[in-house]
Coordinates of C-alpha atoms in Angstrom, one line a residue:
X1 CA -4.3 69.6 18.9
X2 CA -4.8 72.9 20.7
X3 CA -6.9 71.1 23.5
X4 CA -4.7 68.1 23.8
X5 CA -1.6 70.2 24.7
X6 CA -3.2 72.6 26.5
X7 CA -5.0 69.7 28.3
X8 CA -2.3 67.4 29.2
X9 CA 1.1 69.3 28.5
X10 CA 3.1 71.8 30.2
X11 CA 4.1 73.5 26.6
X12 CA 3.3 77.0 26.0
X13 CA 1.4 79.0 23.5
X14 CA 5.1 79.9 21.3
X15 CA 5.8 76.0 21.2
X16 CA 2.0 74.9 20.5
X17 CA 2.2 77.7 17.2
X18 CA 5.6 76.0 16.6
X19 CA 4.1 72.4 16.6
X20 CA 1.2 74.2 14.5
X21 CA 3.9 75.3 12.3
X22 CA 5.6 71.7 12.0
X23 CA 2.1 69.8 11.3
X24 CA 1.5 71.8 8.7
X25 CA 5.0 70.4 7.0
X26 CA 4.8 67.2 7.6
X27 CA 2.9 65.5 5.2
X28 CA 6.5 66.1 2.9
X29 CA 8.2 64.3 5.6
X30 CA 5.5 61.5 5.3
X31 CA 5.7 61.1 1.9
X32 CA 9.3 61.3 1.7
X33 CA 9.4 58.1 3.7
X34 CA 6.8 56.5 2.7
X35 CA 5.7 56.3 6.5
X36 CA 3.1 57.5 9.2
X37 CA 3.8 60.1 11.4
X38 CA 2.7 60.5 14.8
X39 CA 3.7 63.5 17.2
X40 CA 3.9 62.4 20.8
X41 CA 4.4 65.4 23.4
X42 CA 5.3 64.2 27.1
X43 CA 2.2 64.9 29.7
X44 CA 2.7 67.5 32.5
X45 CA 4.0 65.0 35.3
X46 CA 6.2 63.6 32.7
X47 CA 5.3 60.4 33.4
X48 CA 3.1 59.5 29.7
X49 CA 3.0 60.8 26.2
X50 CA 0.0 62.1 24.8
X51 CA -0.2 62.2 20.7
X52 CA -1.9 65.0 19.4
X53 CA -1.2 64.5 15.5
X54 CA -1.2 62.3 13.0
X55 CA -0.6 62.2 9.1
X56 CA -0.6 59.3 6.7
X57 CA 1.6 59.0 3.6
X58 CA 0.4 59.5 -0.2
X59 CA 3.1 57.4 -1.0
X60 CA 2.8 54.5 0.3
X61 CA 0.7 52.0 3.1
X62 CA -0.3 52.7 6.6
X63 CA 0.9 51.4 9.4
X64 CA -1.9 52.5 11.4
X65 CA -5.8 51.4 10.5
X66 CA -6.7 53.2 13.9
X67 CA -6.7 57.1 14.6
X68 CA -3.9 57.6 17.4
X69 CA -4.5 61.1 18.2
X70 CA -5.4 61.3 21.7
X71 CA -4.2 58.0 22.8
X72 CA -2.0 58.2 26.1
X73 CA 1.2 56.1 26.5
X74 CA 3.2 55.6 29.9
X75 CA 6.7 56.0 29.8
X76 CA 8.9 53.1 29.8
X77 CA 6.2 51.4 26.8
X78 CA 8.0 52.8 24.1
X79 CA 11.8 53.1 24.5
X80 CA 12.2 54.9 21.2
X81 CA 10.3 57.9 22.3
X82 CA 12.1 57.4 25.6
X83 CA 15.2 57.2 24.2
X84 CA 15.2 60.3 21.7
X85 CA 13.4 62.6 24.1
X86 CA 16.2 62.4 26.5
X87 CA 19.2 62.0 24.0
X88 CA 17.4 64.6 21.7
X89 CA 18.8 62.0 18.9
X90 CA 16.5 60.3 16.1
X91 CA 17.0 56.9 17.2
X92 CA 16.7 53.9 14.9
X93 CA 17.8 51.1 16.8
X94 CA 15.5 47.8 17.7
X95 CA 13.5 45.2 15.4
X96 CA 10.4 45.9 13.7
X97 CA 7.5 45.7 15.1
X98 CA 4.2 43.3 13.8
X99 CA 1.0 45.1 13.6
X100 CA -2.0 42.5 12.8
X101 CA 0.4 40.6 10.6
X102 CA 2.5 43.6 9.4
X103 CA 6.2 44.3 10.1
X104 CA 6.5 48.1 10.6
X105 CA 9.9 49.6 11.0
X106 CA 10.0 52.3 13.9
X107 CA 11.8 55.4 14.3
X108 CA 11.5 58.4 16.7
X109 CA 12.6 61.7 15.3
X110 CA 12.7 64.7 18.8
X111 CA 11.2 68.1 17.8
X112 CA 12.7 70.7 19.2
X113 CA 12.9 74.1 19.2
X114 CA 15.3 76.8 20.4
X115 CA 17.1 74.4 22.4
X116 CA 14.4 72.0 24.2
X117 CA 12.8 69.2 22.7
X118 CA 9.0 69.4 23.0
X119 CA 8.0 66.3 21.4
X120 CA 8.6 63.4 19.6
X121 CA 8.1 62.5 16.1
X122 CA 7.2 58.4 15.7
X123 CA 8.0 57.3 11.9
X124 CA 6.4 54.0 11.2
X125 CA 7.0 52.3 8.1
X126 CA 4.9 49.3 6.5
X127 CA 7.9 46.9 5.7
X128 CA 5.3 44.4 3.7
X129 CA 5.8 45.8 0.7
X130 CA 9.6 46.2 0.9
X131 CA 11.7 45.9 -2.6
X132 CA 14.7 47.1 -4.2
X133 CA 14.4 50.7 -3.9
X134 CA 14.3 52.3 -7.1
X135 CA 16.3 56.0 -8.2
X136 CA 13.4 57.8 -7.1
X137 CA 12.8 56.0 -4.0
X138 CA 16.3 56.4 -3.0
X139 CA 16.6 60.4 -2.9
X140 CA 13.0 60.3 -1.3
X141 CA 14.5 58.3 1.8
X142 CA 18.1 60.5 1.4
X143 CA 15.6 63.9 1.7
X144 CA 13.4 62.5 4.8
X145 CA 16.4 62.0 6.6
X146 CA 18.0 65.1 6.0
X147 CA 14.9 66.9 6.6
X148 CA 13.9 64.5 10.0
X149 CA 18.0 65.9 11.0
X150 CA 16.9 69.1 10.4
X151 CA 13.4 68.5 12.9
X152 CA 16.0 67.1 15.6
X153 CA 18.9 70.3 14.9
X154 CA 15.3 72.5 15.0
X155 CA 15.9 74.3 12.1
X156 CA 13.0 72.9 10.4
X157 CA 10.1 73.8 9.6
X158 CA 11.3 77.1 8.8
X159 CA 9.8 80.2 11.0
X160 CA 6.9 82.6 8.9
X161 CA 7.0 79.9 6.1
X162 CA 4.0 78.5 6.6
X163 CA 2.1 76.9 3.4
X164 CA -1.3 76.2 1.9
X165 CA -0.6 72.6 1.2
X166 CA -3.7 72.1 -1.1
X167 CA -2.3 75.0 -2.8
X168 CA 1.4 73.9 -2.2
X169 CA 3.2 71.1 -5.1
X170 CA 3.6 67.7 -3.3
X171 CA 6.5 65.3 -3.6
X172 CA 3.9 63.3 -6.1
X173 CA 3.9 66.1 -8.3
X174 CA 7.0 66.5 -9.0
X175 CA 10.3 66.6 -6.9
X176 CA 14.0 67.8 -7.9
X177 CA 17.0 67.5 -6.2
X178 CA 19.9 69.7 -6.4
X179 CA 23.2 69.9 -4.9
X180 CA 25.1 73.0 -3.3
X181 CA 25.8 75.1 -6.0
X182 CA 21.8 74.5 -7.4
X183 CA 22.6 71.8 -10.1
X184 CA 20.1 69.0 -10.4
X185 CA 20.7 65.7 -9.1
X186 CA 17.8 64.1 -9.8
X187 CA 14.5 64.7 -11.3
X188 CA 11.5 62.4 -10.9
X189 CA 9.8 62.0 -13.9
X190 CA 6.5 64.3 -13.4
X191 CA 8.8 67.5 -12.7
X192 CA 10.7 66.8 -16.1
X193 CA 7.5 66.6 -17.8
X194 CA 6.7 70.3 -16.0
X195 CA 9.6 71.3 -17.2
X196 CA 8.9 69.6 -20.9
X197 CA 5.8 71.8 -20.6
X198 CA 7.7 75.0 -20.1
X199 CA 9.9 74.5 -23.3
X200 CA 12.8 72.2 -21.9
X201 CA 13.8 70.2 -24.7
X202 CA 16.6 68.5 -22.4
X203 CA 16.9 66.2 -19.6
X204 CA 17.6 68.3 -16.2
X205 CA 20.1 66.5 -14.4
X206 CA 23.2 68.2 -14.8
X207 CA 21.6 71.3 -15.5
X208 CA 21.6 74.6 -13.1
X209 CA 18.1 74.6 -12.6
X210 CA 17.9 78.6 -11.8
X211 CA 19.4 79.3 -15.1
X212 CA 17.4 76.8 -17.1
X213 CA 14.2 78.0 -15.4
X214 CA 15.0 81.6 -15.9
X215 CA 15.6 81.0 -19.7
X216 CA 12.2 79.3 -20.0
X217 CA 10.6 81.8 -18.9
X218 CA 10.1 84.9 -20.8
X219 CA 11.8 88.1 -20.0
X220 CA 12.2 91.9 -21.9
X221 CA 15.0 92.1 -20.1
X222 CA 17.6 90.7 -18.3
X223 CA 17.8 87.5 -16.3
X224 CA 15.2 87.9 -13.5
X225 CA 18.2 87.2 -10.7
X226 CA 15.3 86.9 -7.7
X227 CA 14.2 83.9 -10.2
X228 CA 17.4 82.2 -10.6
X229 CA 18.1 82.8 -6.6
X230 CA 14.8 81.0 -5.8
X231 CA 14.7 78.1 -8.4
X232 CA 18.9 77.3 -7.1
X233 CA 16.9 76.7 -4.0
X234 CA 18.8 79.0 -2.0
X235 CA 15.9 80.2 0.1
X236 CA 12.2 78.7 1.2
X237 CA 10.2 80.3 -1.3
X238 CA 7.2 79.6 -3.7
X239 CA 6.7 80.9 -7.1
X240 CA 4.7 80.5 -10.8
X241 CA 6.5 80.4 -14.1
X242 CA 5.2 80.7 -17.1
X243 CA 6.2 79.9 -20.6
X244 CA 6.0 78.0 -23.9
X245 CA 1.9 78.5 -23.1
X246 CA 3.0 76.3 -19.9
X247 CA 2.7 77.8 -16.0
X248 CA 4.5 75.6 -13.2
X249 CA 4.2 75.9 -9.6
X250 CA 7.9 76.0 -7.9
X251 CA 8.3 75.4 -4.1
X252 CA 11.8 75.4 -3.2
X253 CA 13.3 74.0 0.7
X254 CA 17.1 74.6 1.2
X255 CA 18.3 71.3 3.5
X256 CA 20.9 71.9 6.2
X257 CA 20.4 69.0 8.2
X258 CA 24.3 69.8 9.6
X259 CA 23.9 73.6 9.6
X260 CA 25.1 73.9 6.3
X261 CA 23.4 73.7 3.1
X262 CA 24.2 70.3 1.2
X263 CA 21.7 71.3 -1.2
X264 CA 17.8 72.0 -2.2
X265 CA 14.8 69.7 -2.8
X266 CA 12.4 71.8 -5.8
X267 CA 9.1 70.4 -5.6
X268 CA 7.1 71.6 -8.8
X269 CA 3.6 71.1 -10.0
X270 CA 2.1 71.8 -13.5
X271 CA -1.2 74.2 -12.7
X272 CA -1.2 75.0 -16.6
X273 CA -5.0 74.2 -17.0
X274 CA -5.6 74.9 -13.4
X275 CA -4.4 78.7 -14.3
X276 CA -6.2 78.7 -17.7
X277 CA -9.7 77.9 -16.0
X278 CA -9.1 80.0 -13.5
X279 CA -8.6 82.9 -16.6
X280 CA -11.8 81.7 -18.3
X281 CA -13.9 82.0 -14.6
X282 CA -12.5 85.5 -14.5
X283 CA -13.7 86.2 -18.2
X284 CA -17.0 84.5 -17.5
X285 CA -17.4 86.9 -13.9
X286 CA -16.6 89.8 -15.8
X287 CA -19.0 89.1 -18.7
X288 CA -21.5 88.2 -16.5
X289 CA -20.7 91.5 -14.5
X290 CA -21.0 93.4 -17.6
X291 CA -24.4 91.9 -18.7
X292 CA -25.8 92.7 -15.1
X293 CA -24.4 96.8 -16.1
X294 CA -25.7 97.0 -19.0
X295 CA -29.0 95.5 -18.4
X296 CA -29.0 98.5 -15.2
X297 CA -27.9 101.3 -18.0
X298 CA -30.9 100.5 -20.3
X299 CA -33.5 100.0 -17.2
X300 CA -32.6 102.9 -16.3
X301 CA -32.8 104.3 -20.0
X302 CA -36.4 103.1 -20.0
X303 CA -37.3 104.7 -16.4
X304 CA -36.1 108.0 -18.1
X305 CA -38.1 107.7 -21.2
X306 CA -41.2 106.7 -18.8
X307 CA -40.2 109.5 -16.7
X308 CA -40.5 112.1 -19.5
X309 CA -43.3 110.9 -21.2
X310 CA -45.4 110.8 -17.6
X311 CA -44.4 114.6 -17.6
X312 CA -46.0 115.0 -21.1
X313 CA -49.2 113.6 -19.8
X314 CA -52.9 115.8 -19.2
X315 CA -53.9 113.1 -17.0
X316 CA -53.3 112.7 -13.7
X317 CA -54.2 109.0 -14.0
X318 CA -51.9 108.7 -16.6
X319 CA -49.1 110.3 -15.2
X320 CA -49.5 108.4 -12.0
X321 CA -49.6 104.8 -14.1
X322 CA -46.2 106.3 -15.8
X323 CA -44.7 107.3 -12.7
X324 CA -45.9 103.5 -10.8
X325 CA -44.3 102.0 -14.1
X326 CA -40.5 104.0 -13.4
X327 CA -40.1 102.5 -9.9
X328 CA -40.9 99.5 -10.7
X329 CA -38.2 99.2 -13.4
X330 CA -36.1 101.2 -11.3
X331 CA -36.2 98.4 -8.5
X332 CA -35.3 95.9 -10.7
X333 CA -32.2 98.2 -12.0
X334 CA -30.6 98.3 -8.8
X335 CA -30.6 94.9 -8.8
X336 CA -28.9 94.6 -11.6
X337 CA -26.7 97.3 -10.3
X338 CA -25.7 95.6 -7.1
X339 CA -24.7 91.8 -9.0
X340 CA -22.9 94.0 -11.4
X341 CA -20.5 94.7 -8.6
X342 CA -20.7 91.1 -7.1
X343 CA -18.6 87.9 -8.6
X344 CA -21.3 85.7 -8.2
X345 CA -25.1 86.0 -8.6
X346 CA -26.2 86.9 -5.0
X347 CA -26.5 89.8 -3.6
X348 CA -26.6 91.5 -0.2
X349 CA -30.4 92.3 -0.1
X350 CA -30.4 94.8 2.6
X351 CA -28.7 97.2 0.6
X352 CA -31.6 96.5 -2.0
X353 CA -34.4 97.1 0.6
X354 CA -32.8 100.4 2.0
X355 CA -32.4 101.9 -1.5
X356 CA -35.9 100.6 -2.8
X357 CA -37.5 102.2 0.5
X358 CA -35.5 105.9 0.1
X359 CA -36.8 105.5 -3.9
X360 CA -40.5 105.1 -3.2
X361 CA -40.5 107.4 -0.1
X362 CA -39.9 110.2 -2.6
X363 CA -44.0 109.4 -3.6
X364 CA -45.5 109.9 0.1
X365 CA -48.0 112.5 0.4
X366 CA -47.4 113.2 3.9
X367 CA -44.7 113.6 6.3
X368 CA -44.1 109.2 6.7
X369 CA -41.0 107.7 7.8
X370 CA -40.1 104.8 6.4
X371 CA -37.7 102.1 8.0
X372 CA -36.3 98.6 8.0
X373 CA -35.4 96.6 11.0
X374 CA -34.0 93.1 11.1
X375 CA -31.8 91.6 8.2
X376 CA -32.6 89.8 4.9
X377 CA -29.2 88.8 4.6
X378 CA -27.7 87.3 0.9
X379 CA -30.0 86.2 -1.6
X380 CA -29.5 84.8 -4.8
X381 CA -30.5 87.0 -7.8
X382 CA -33.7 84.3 -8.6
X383 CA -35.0 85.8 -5.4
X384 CA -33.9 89.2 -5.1
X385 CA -35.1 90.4 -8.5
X386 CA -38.7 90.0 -7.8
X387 CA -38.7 90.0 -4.3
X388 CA -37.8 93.9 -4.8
X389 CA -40.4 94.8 -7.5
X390 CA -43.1 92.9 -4.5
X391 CA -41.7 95.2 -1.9
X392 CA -41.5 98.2 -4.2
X393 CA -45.2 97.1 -4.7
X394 CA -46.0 97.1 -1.4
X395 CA -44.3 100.3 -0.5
X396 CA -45.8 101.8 -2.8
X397 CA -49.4 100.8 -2.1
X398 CA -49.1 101.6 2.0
X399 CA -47.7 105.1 1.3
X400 CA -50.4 105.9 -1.6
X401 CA -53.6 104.4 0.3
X402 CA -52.7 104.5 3.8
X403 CA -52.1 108.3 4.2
X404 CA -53.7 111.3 3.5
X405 CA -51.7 114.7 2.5
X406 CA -49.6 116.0 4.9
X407 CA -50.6 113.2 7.6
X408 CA -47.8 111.5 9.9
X409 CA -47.2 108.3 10.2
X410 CA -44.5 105.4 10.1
X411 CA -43.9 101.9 7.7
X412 CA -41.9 99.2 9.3
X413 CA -40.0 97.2 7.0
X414 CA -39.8 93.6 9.5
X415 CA -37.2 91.2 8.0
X416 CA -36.6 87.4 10.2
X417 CA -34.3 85.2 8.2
X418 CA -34.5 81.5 9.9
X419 CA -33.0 77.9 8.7
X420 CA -29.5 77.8 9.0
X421 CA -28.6 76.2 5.1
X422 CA -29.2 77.6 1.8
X423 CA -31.5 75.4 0.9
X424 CA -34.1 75.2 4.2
X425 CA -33.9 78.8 4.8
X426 CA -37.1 80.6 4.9
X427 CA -37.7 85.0 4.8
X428 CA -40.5 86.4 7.1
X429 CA -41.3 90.0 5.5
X430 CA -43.4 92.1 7.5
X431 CA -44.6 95.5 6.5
X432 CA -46.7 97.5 8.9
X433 CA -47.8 101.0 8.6
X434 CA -50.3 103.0 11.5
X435 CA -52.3 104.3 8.7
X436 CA -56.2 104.5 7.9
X437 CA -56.3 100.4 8.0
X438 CA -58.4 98.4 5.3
X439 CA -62.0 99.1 3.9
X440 CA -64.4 96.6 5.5
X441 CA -64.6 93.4 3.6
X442 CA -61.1 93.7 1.8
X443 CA -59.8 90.8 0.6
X444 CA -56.6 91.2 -0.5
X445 CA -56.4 87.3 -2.3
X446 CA -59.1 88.8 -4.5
X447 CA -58.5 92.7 -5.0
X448 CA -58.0 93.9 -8.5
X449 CA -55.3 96.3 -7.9
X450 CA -52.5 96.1 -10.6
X451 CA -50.0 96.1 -7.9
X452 CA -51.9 93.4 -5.6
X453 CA -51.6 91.3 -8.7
X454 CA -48.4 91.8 -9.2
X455 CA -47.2 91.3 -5.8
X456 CA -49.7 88.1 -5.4
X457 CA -48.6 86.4 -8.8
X458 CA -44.4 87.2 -8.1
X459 CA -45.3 85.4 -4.3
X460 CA -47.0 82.7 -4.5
X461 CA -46.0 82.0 -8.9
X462 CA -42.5 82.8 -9.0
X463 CA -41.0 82.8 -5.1
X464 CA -43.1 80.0 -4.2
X465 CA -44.2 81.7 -0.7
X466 CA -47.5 83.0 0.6
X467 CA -49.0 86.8 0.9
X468 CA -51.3 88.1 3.3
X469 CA -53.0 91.7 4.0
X470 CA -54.1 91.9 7.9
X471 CA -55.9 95.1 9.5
X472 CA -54.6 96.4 12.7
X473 CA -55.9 97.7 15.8
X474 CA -56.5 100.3 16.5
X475 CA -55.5 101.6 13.0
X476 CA -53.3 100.5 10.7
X477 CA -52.3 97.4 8.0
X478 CA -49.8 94.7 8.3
X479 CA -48.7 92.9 5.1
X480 CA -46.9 89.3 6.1
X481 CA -44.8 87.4 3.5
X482 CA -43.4 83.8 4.4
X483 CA -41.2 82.9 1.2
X484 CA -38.2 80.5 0.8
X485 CA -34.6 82.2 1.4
X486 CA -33.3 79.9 -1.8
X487 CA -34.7 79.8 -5.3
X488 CA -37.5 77.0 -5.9
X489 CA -36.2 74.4 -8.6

C-alpha cells in the first residue's frame, strides 16, 4: 500500500498512517456486512482511482475471485466512487451488478479524515446467497452501517487504537450489542457461551453488561469501576477477565455514527485454554531453565572437587590430567549457564567462545593473546554443548604445545557462519596460532592425544562436520572445522 499511494497519489505521510490505521479495522467492517472491501484513493491528476487494499469477509462469499489491489480505474467507470468522493456521502443507489453469473450489491463508503476525503471505500456484497436475515444477521448489517457512517463522519477508526487483530476477538467469536446506557441488546450465541464460561448462569440481554462482567469476575474489594467503564463500552479499549476457572478476551467500540453515542458493540473471545497453555509453556521454560541451573551448580561442584583433588596431587602429570579434566567440565557449565537464562534451547554462542577463551587463557605459559574475530551467531544447545568442550580442546592444546614459557605469541579464534536457514547453515571454525608449528609427519586424523580424540570423535561423531590440523609458514598451526550450524537428525 505504501508504494501505491506514494506512487500514484498526491496523499501525504499523516493520511497514508491514517489509511494504515483504517486497514487495520476493516476486516470488522467486512465481516459485519458480510462483504468485500476495496479502498480506492484518486491518482494525482485526479483523473483515475488506484486501489491499494483489499480484505475479504469471514462471514460470508466473495465477490471478487481476482486480487484488485493495484488495478487502476478512470473516472466516470464507476459512478459510485464518483459520486461519494465528491458528495462525501456513502451512496447506495443503482442495481446490482453481475459478476460471472453473480449479483453483487455495490456501495461506496468516502474515508475521510479531518475534513477531506482521501478515498473511497467499495462494499461489494454476493447477493446469491440472499435469505431472510436472521437476529444475528440483522445487528451485524445495523453495526456496519453505523460504523461505515462513522468512516464517512471520520471518526472511525479511532486515533492510537490500533489492534493486533490475530490477537484481537472477531465478530465470529463473539459479538454483543448494547445500547446507550451499556445494557445488552443482543448477544450472538458464542459470546453467551463466554459469558456461560465465566459463571453467568443468565441470558445477557437485558442485563448491564459492566456490572454483570464486573460480578463474574473476582474482586477483594470493591467493584473494579475502570472494569464496569470498559465492558458498558464507554471507551475503545481491550481487556481479559477471568473467573469461574474461565478467562475471556473483551474488545469494546463505542459507535457514534451521528456524533453521539447510540451505543457499543462488545466483541468477546474465550482464550481459556489459550491462557492455560500459555501457563503450562511458562512452567515448562522455567523447569527447563531450572534443570539447565542446576545441571551448571553441580558441574561446577565437580570442577571444584577436581580442582582440589589436582592440588593434593605429587605428580605433575597428575595434576595436569585433573586440571585438563576442570575446564573441560567447566565449558560445558557455562553452557548450561547461558540456556539457564534463555527461554528456549539456543544460545548466543559468541558469549560461549569469549568466556571459554578468557578460562583456558588462565593455562598459557607465556605471554599469548588470545582472540576471536567473526560471529558464530545462535546455536542450538545440540551444537553448542560439544562444540565448546572441541574448542576448549583446541585451546587448550595450541596454548600447551605451541609455546614455550614466557614466549609471545597470538591464537585467532576465525568464526564464518554461511547458509541463510536453520537447517542449510554451515560454521567455518578456524583457529590459528604463530607458534612452534607441527612435528614432521603429524597426522592429526591419527594422533593419540586424549584431547585430539576427543575433539575428532565430538566432530565428525556427534556434530557431523570434519576436523583438520594444517602447519603454517613460516611458523605456526591452523586448525579448520567445517560443521553444520543446526543439529544433525
Amino acid at each position: 500500500m505504501n508504494d501505491l499511494v506514494r506512487q500514484h497519489t498526491a496523499l501525504g505521510e499523516t493520511d497514508l498512517e491514517w489509511l494504515h490505521l483504517l486497514v487495520s479495522e476493516w476486516q470488522l467492517l467486512s465481516d459485519l456486512s458480510f462483504a468485500d472491501l476495496v479502498l480506492w484513493v484518486p491518482t494525482l491528476d485526479g483523473t483515475r482511482y488506484v486501489s491499494v487494499a483489499q480484505m475479504r469477509p469471514n462471514t460470508g462469499p466473495t465477490s471478487y475471485q481476482d486480487d484488485m489491489v493495484g488495478h487502476l480505474v478512470p473516472r466516470g467507470r464507476r459512478p459510485l466512487l464518483d459520486a461519494a468522493l465528491d458528495e462525501g456521502r456513502i451512496v447506495r443507489e443503482g442495481d446490482p451488478e453481475w459478476r460471472e453469473e453473480v449479483p453483487v450489491r455495490v456501495e461506496s463508503i468516502p474515508v475521510r479524515r479531518e475534513g477531506r476525503v482521501l478515498g473511497v471505500i467499495a462494499r461489494n456484497t454476493n447477493l446469491l446467497t440472499v435469505r431472510t436475515p436472521s437476529r444475528l444477521e440483522l445487528t451485524y448489517l445495523q453495526s456496519a452501517s453505523d460504523l461505515a457512517q462513522m468512516i464517512a463522519a471520520g471518526s472511525f477508526p479511532y486515533p492510537g487504537q490500533q489492534v493486533d487483530m490475530d490477537a484481537s476477538p472477531r465478530v465470529g467469536d463473539g459479538l454483543i450489542r448494547l445500547d446507550a446506557e451499556g445494557v445488552v441488546t443482543y448477544a450472538s450465541p458464542n459470546a453467551l457461551s463466554a459469558y456461560h464460561r465465566l459463571g453467568l448462569a443468565s441470558d445477557l440481554v437485558g442485563q448491564h453488561l459492566g456490572n454483570t462482567t464486573a460480578e463474574l469476575a473476582p474482586s477483594r474489594g470493591p467493584v473494579d469501576e475502570a472494569l464496569v467503564k470498559l465492558a458498558s463500552g464507554w471507551a475503545p479499549r481491550e481487556t481479559e477477565v477471568e473467573g469461574n476457572s474461565g478467562v475471556i478476551q473483551l474488545r469494546a467500540i463505542p459507535l457514534k455514527p451521528k456524533g453521539t453515542r447510540i451505543g457499543s458493540l462488545v466483541l468477546c473471545r474465550d482464550v481459556t485454554e489459550l491462557r492455560r497453555r500459555e501457563r503450562e509453556l511458562i512452567t515448562k521454560d522455567a523447569t527447563i531453565r531450572e534443570i539447565h541451573h542446576r545441571v551448571k551448580n553441580n558441574l561446577q561442584t565437580v570442577a571444584a572437587l577436581l580442582r582440589l583433588q589436582s592440588r593434593r596431587m605429587d605428580s605433575p602429570q597428575g595434576r595436569e590430567a585433573l586440571n585438563e579434566a576442570v575446564r573441560r567440565v567447566g565449558s560445558i557449565a557455562i553452557v548450561h549457564e547461558t540456556l539457564s537464562q534463555n527461554l528456549d534451547e539456543r544460545v548466543e554462542f559468541d558469549e560461549i567462545a569469549d568466556r571459554v577463551i578468557a578460562m583456558v587463557s588462565e593455562i598459557s605459559p607465556g605471554k599469548v593473546d588470545c582472540r576471536r574475530t567473526g560471529r558464530f551467531g545462535i546455536l542450538d544447545a545440540e551444537v553448542a554443548t560439544p562444540l565448546s568442550m572441541v574448542l576448549t580442546e583446541i585451546l587448550q592444546n595450541a596454548l600447551e604445545h605451541a609455546f614455550t614459557q614466557g614466549e609471545r605469541g597470538t591464537v585467532e579464534v576465525a568464526a564464518i557462519r554461511t547458509g541463510t536457514g536453520r537447517t542449510d547453515g554451515r560454521l567455518l571454525i578456524t583457529v590459528l596460532d604463530d607458534g612452534s608449528g607441527l612435528p614432521e609427519g603429524f597426522d592429526p586424523q591419527k594422533a593419540g592425544n586424549l584431547g585430539l580424540q576427543i575433539v575428532r570423535t565430538l566432530v565428525e561423531g556427534e556434530l557431523g562436520g570434519t576436523f583438520d590440523m594444517l602447519r603454517v609458514e613460516p611458523r605456526g598451526t591452523k586448525v579448520v572445522l567445517d560443521i553444520p550450524s543446526s543439529p544433525q537428525k
